[in-house]
Each structure stands twice: as structure tokens, then as C-alpha cells.
Short mmCIF file of C-alpha atoms and ligand atoms in Angstrom, two decimals:
data_model
loop_
_atom_site.label_atom_id
_atom_site.label_comp_id
_atom_site.label_asym_id
_atom_site.label_seq_id
_atom_site.Cartn_x
_atom_site.Cartn_y
_atom_site.Cartn_z
CA UNK A 924 -0.26 -0.06 0.26
CA UNK A 925 0.90 3.44 -0.82
CA UNK A 926 1.69 5.92 2.17
CA UNK A 927 3.24 9.57 1.57
CA UNK A 928 4.13 12.77 4.59
CA UNK A 929 3.39 15.24 3.49
CA UNK A 930 5.54 18.27 6.29
CA UNK A 931 4.74 22.14 5.42
CA UNK A 932 5.07 25.25 6.95
CA UNK A 933 6.15 28.59 6.73
CA UNK A 934 10.32 28.86 5.63
CA UNK A 935 11.99 28.59 8.89
CA UNK A 936 10.11 27.46 10.60
CA UNK A 937 12.05 24.09 10.88
CA UNK A 938 10.56 21.76 8.86
CA UNK A 939 13.96 19.99 8.28
CA UNK A 940 14.61 19.10 11.62
CA UNK A 941 12.02 17.65 11.81
CA UNK A 942 11.80 16.02 8.73
CA UNK A 943 15.84 14.27 9.78
CA UNK A 944 14.10 13.08 12.89
CA UNK A 945 11.60 11.24 11.37
CA UNK A 946 14.11 9.85 9.23
CA UNK A 947 15.85 8.76 11.95
CA UNK A 948 13.63 7.60 13.42
CA UNK A 949 11.54 5.44 11.44
CA UNK A 950 13.55 2.93 8.71
CA UNK A 951 11.00 2.95 6.31
CA UNK A 952 10.67 6.39 4.96
CA UNK A 953 12.87 7.95 2.71
CA UNK A 954 13.61 11.56 1.85
CA UNK A 955 11.76 12.34 -1.45
CA UNK A 956 15.18 15.26 -2.58
CA UNK A 957 13.18 17.79 -4.37
CA UNK A 958 14.49 19.38 -7.75
CA UNK A 959 15.24 23.11 -7.07
CA UNK A 960 17.05 26.32 -9.09
CA UNK A 961 18.07 28.13 -6.48
CA UNK A 962 21.48 27.58 -6.17
CA UNK A 963 23.99 24.73 -4.21
CA UNK A 964 24.61 26.70 0.00
CA UNK A 965 27.01 25.93 1.35
CA UNK A 966 27.64 22.01 2.67
CA UNK A 967 24.79 21.05 0.08
CA UNK A 968 24.79 18.06 -1.85
CA UNK A 969 23.19 17.66 -5.01
CA UNK A 970 21.43 14.07 -5.21
CA UNK A 971 21.25 14.51 -1.54
CA UNK A 972 19.93 17.96 -0.69
CA UNK A 973 17.69 18.64 -3.69
CA UNK A 974 17.57 18.20 -7.46
CA UNK A 975 19.87 21.36 -8.22
CA UNK A 976 18.98 22.66 -12.00
CA UNK A 977 19.50 25.75 -13.92
CA UNK A 978 15.67 27.27 -14.62
CA UNK A 979 15.70 26.15 -18.52
CA UNK A 980 15.80 22.02 -16.62
CA UNK A 981 13.54 22.53 -15.20
CA UNK A 982 11.23 24.71 -16.78
CA UNK A 983 11.86 21.27 -19.79
CA UNK A 984 11.08 19.17 -16.77
CA UNK A 985 7.62 21.29 -16.44
CA UNK A 986 7.02 20.85 -20.27
CA UNK A 987 8.11 17.57 -20.32
CA UNK A 988 5.37 16.30 -17.05
CA UNK A 989 7.91 14.41 -15.05
CA UNK A 990 6.49 16.65 -12.07
CA UNK A 991 3.73 16.16 -9.38
CA UNK A 992 3.86 19.62 -8.53
CA UNK A 993 5.87 22.27 -8.39
CA UNK A 994 5.99 26.28 -6.99
CA UNK A 995 7.87 29.58 -8.14
CA UNK A 996 8.43 29.24 -4.29
CA UNK A 997 10.07 32.95 -4.60
CA UNK A 998 10.43 35.16 -7.67
CA UNK A 999 11.94 33.22 -10.44
CA UNK A 1000 13.73 30.34 -7.79
CA UNK A 1001 11.60 26.72 -8.53
CA UNK A 1002 11.32 23.94 -6.45
CA UNK A 1003 9.09 20.84 -7.00
CA UNK A 1004 8.44 17.27 -6.51
CA UNK A 1005 10.11 14.84 -9.28
CA UNK A 1006 7.19 11.48 -10.17
CA UNK A 1007 10.54 9.76 -10.44
CA UNK A 1008 11.66 10.38 -7.25
CA UNK A 1009 8.10 8.57 -5.66
CA UNK A 1010 8.60 6.13 -8.15
CA UNK A 1011 12.28 5.46 -6.71
CA UNK A 1012 11.80 5.35 -2.98
CA UNK A 1013 8.62 3.17 -3.93
CA UNK A 1014 10.95 0.58 -5.45
CA UNK A 1015 12.84 0.07 -2.54
CA UNK A 1016 9.74 -1.46 -0.83
CA UNK A 1017 9.68 2.35 1.46
CA UNK A 1018 7.12 5.36 2.39
CA UNK A 1019 8.28 8.91 0.64
CA UNK A 1020 8.47 11.56 3.44
CA UNK A 1021 8.33 15.02 1.26
CA UNK A 1022 8.99 18.58 3.05
CA UNK A 1023 7.60 20.95 1.02
CA UNK A 1024 6.50 24.62 0.69
CA UNK A 1025 2.93 25.09 1.98
CA UNK A 1026 1.01 25.73 -1.91
CA UNK A 1027 2.89 22.98 -3.64
CA UNK A 1028 2.40 20.22 -0.54
CA UNK A 1029 -1.66 21.74 -1.34
CA UNK A 1030 -1.14 20.68 -4.42
CA UNK A 1031 0.23 17.65 -4.03
CA UNK A 1032 -2.85 16.36 -2.34
CA UNK A 1033 -5.32 17.44 -4.55
CA UNK A 1034 -2.39 14.91 -7.62
CA UNK A 1035 -2.01 11.79 -5.26
CA UNK A 1036 -4.99 9.65 -6.34
CA UNK A 1037 -4.41 8.41 -2.53
CA UNK A 1038 -5.01 10.03 0.77
CA UNK A 1039 -1.40 10.79 2.12
CA UNK A 1040 -0.80 12.63 5.95
CA UNK A 1041 0.11 15.99 6.14
CA UNK A 1042 1.15 17.87 8.55
CA UNK A 1043 1.89 21.29 9.29
CA UNK A 1044 4.78 22.74 11.09
CA UNK A 1045 3.67 26.33 12.67
CA UNK A 1046 5.85 28.65 13.88
CA UNK A 1047 4.50 30.07 17.75
CA UNK A 1048 4.61 33.33 16.70
CA UNK A 1049 6.53 35.68 12.86
CA UNK A 1050 8.77 37.49 15.65
CA UNK A 1051 9.99 33.50 16.71
CA UNK A 1052 10.45 32.88 12.84
CA UNK A 1053 12.07 35.83 12.34
CA UNK A 1054 14.92 35.20 15.02
CA UNK A 1055 15.46 31.58 13.25
CA UNK A 1056 16.36 33.21 9.75
CA UNK A 1057 18.02 35.78 10.87
CA UNK A 1058 20.06 32.98 13.22
CA UNK A 1059 20.25 30.81 9.96
CA UNK A 1060 22.30 33.47 8.00
CA UNK A 1061 21.95 31.87 4.87
CA UNK A 1062 19.55 34.52 4.07
CA UNK A 1063 19.93 38.15 2.60
CA UNK A 1064 17.72 40.69 3.96
CA UNK A 1065 15.97 40.96 1.60
CA UNK A 1066 14.70 37.69 0.73
CA UNK A 1067 14.40 37.15 4.68
CA UNK A 1068 12.16 39.79 4.25
CA UNK A 1069 10.54 37.82 1.38
CA UNK A 1070 10.39 34.87 3.03
CA UNK A 1071 8.72 36.59 6.37
CA UNK A 1072 6.14 37.80 4.09
CA UNK A 1073 5.42 34.62 2.50
CA UNK A 1074 5.33 33.07 6.14
CA UNK A 1075 2.22 35.21 6.96
CA UNK A 1076 0.07 33.97 3.96
CA UNK A 1077 0.98 30.53 4.67
CA UNK A 1078 0.81 30.33 8.56
CA UNK A 1079 -3.35 30.70 7.63
CA UNK A 1080 -3.25 27.54 5.17
CA UNK A 1081 -2.66 24.71 8.72
CA UNK A 1082 -6.40 24.60 7.90
CA UNK A 1083 -6.03 22.52 4.86
CA UNK A 1084 -4.09 19.73 6.07
CA UNK A 1085 -4.61 16.43 8.67
CA UNK A 1086 -3.18 18.38 11.71
CA UNK A 1087 -1.16 21.29 13.21
CA UNK A 1088 1.76 20.95 14.96
CA UNK A 1089 2.80 24.03 17.16
CA UNK A 1090 7.05 23.56 17.17
CA UNK A 1091 7.58 25.99 20.40
CA UNK A 1092 9.30 22.97 22.37
CA UNK A 1093 10.98 21.74 19.68
CA UNK A 1094 11.09 17.65 21.92
CA UNK A 1095 7.54 18.32 22.37
CA UNK A 1096 6.86 18.76 18.88
CA UNK A 1097 9.48 15.83 17.92
CA UNK A 1098 6.80 13.76 20.66
CA UNK A 1099 3.55 14.70 18.44
CA UNK A 1100 4.92 14.32 15.40
CA UNK A 1101 6.72 10.74 16.80
CA UNK A 1102 3.30 9.38 17.69
CA UNK A 1103 0.78 10.25 14.59
CA UNK A 1104 3.90 9.16 12.16
CA UNK A 1105 3.33 5.81 13.74
CA UNK A 1106 0.32 5.70 13.84
CA UNK A 1107 0.00 6.50 10.26
CA UNK A 1108 2.38 3.98 9.21
CA UNK A 1109 0.64 1.46 11.15
CA UNK A 1110 -3.03 1.50 10.54
CA UNK A 1111 -4.01 1.57 6.68
CA UNK A 1112 -6.42 4.62 6.35
P1 LIG B 1289 15.38 26.32 1.34
O1 LIG B 1289 15.74 27.52 0.11
O2 LIG B 1289 15.16 27.29 2.28
O3 LIG B 1289 15.76 25.09 1.09
O4 LIG B 1289 14.21 25.48 0.72
C1 LIG B 1289 12.48 26.88 0.37
C2 LIG B 1289 10.93 26.30 0.87
O5 LIG B 1289 10.91 25.23 -0.30
C3 LIG B 1289 10.61 25.52 1.78
O6 LIG B 1289 9.80 26.01 2.10
C4 LIG B 1289 10.78 24.17 1.17
O7 LIG B 1289 10.23 23.63 2.24
C5 LIG B 1289 10.56 24.45 0.01
N1 LIG B 1289 10.33 23.25 -1.03
C6 LIG B 1289 11.72 22.04 -0.10
N2 LIG B 1289 11.80 21.41 -1.59
C7 LIG B 1289 10.04 21.28 -2.83
C8 LIG B 1289 8.84 21.18 -3.39
O8 LIG B 1289 9.65 20.47 -3.98
N3 LIG B 1289 8.28 21.63 -3.39
C9 LIG B 1289 7.39 22.68 -3.73
N4 LIG B 1289 6.56 23.09 -3.70
N5 LIG B 1289 8.02 23.24 -2.16
C10 LIG B 1289 9.40 22.46 -1.40
#
């Protein structure tokens, strides 16, 4: 049976940290490596963190219908879930874990032929999100502002997901996530 877990929420909310935690806890899960046209960051590896490509290559993937969902998450920067990534994980007899942006997640829920488990990670507040984005120090001021503007819109979309977990206390959020994912993997929907 196919089971897909979608972890979403505003940028800087801690989705990746929580996603890594799930991958450690549940060996039956496999990270779905997205495609992106954003530049590679220090410490990232092509094919591990993302499949990095330029805009032309990404637009070709769109044209050839190779993506299950895609978003221009920030101006001129594409992100998307490759259909072949889910096939690859399926062949491993594992279940995909998608860590993706809010509108991409909403789209994928419409496109899948079965019901995934969708989890919205909520920030305790925009001020905390701003602090996290600054502490991360991966983005310019302009990019941080764009991410915050987008986050303030995304924070209102949580009702479209199966459940919301507030990432205030990391340990608490991990525990809630572990409980719900454990249940989902053990029980047919
Ligand atoms: P970052 O540039 O910080 O790695 O990611 C920026 C945003 O793009 C994050 O919210 C991240 O979850 C989202 N993202 C990553 N992969 C995908 C994807 O395949 N599809 C969509 N729609 N968003 C993605």
C-alpha cells in the first residue's frame, strides 16, 4: 500500500529538523529529494539535499510533465517534487517523506490518487520565525523579508492539513510527530 507523508509549513519553521528526526526514527521512510533551480548552498550536496538545476532545465521538466507538483516558491526560483523520486522510493519498499512549501503541499494533496498524511508545522509567531531565519544566516535581508511576507500568508493555510503541530518546544513537537507518524504507518487509512 502506498503511504506518503507531507511535512509543510512556513520557511524557517523547522520542517527540515523535524523531517530529519522522522527519518532517524522510522527506517521505512525515505526523503523525497526535490528539484530546485536555486543555487546550491555551502554544505549541500547535489542529489542528496536537492536535485539542483538551472531554470531552463526545470522548465523542461515542467513541460515534459515530470513533476507531481511544483511552485515558483520565490521570484524566479522553482522547487518541485519529481514523479521519478516517488517511483524510486516505492521500488525501495519505503514510504516517501516530502518536506515542501505550503502551496506545493496543497497541490500535491489534490494530485495524489490516495490520501497522504499531511502535517502542518506552525511557528509560535512571526517574530520567532524572523529570529530563526536571521540566526540561520543563509539569506540576504531582502530574501528574509520575502520569506517573512510569504510566511504570514502561509500561516493561515493550516486548516487544509490533517493536523498542525506548533514547533515551540522542539522535544514536544518531535514527540507529537512521532506518535502521529507511528499511528499512520501502522494503520491503514
Ligand atoms: P530552501 O531554499 O530553504 O531549501 O527551501 C525553500 C522552501 O521551498 C522551503 O519552504 C522548502 O520546504 C520548499 N521546498 C523544498 N522542496 C520543495 C518541493 O519539492 N516543492 C515545493 N513546492 N516546495 C519545496
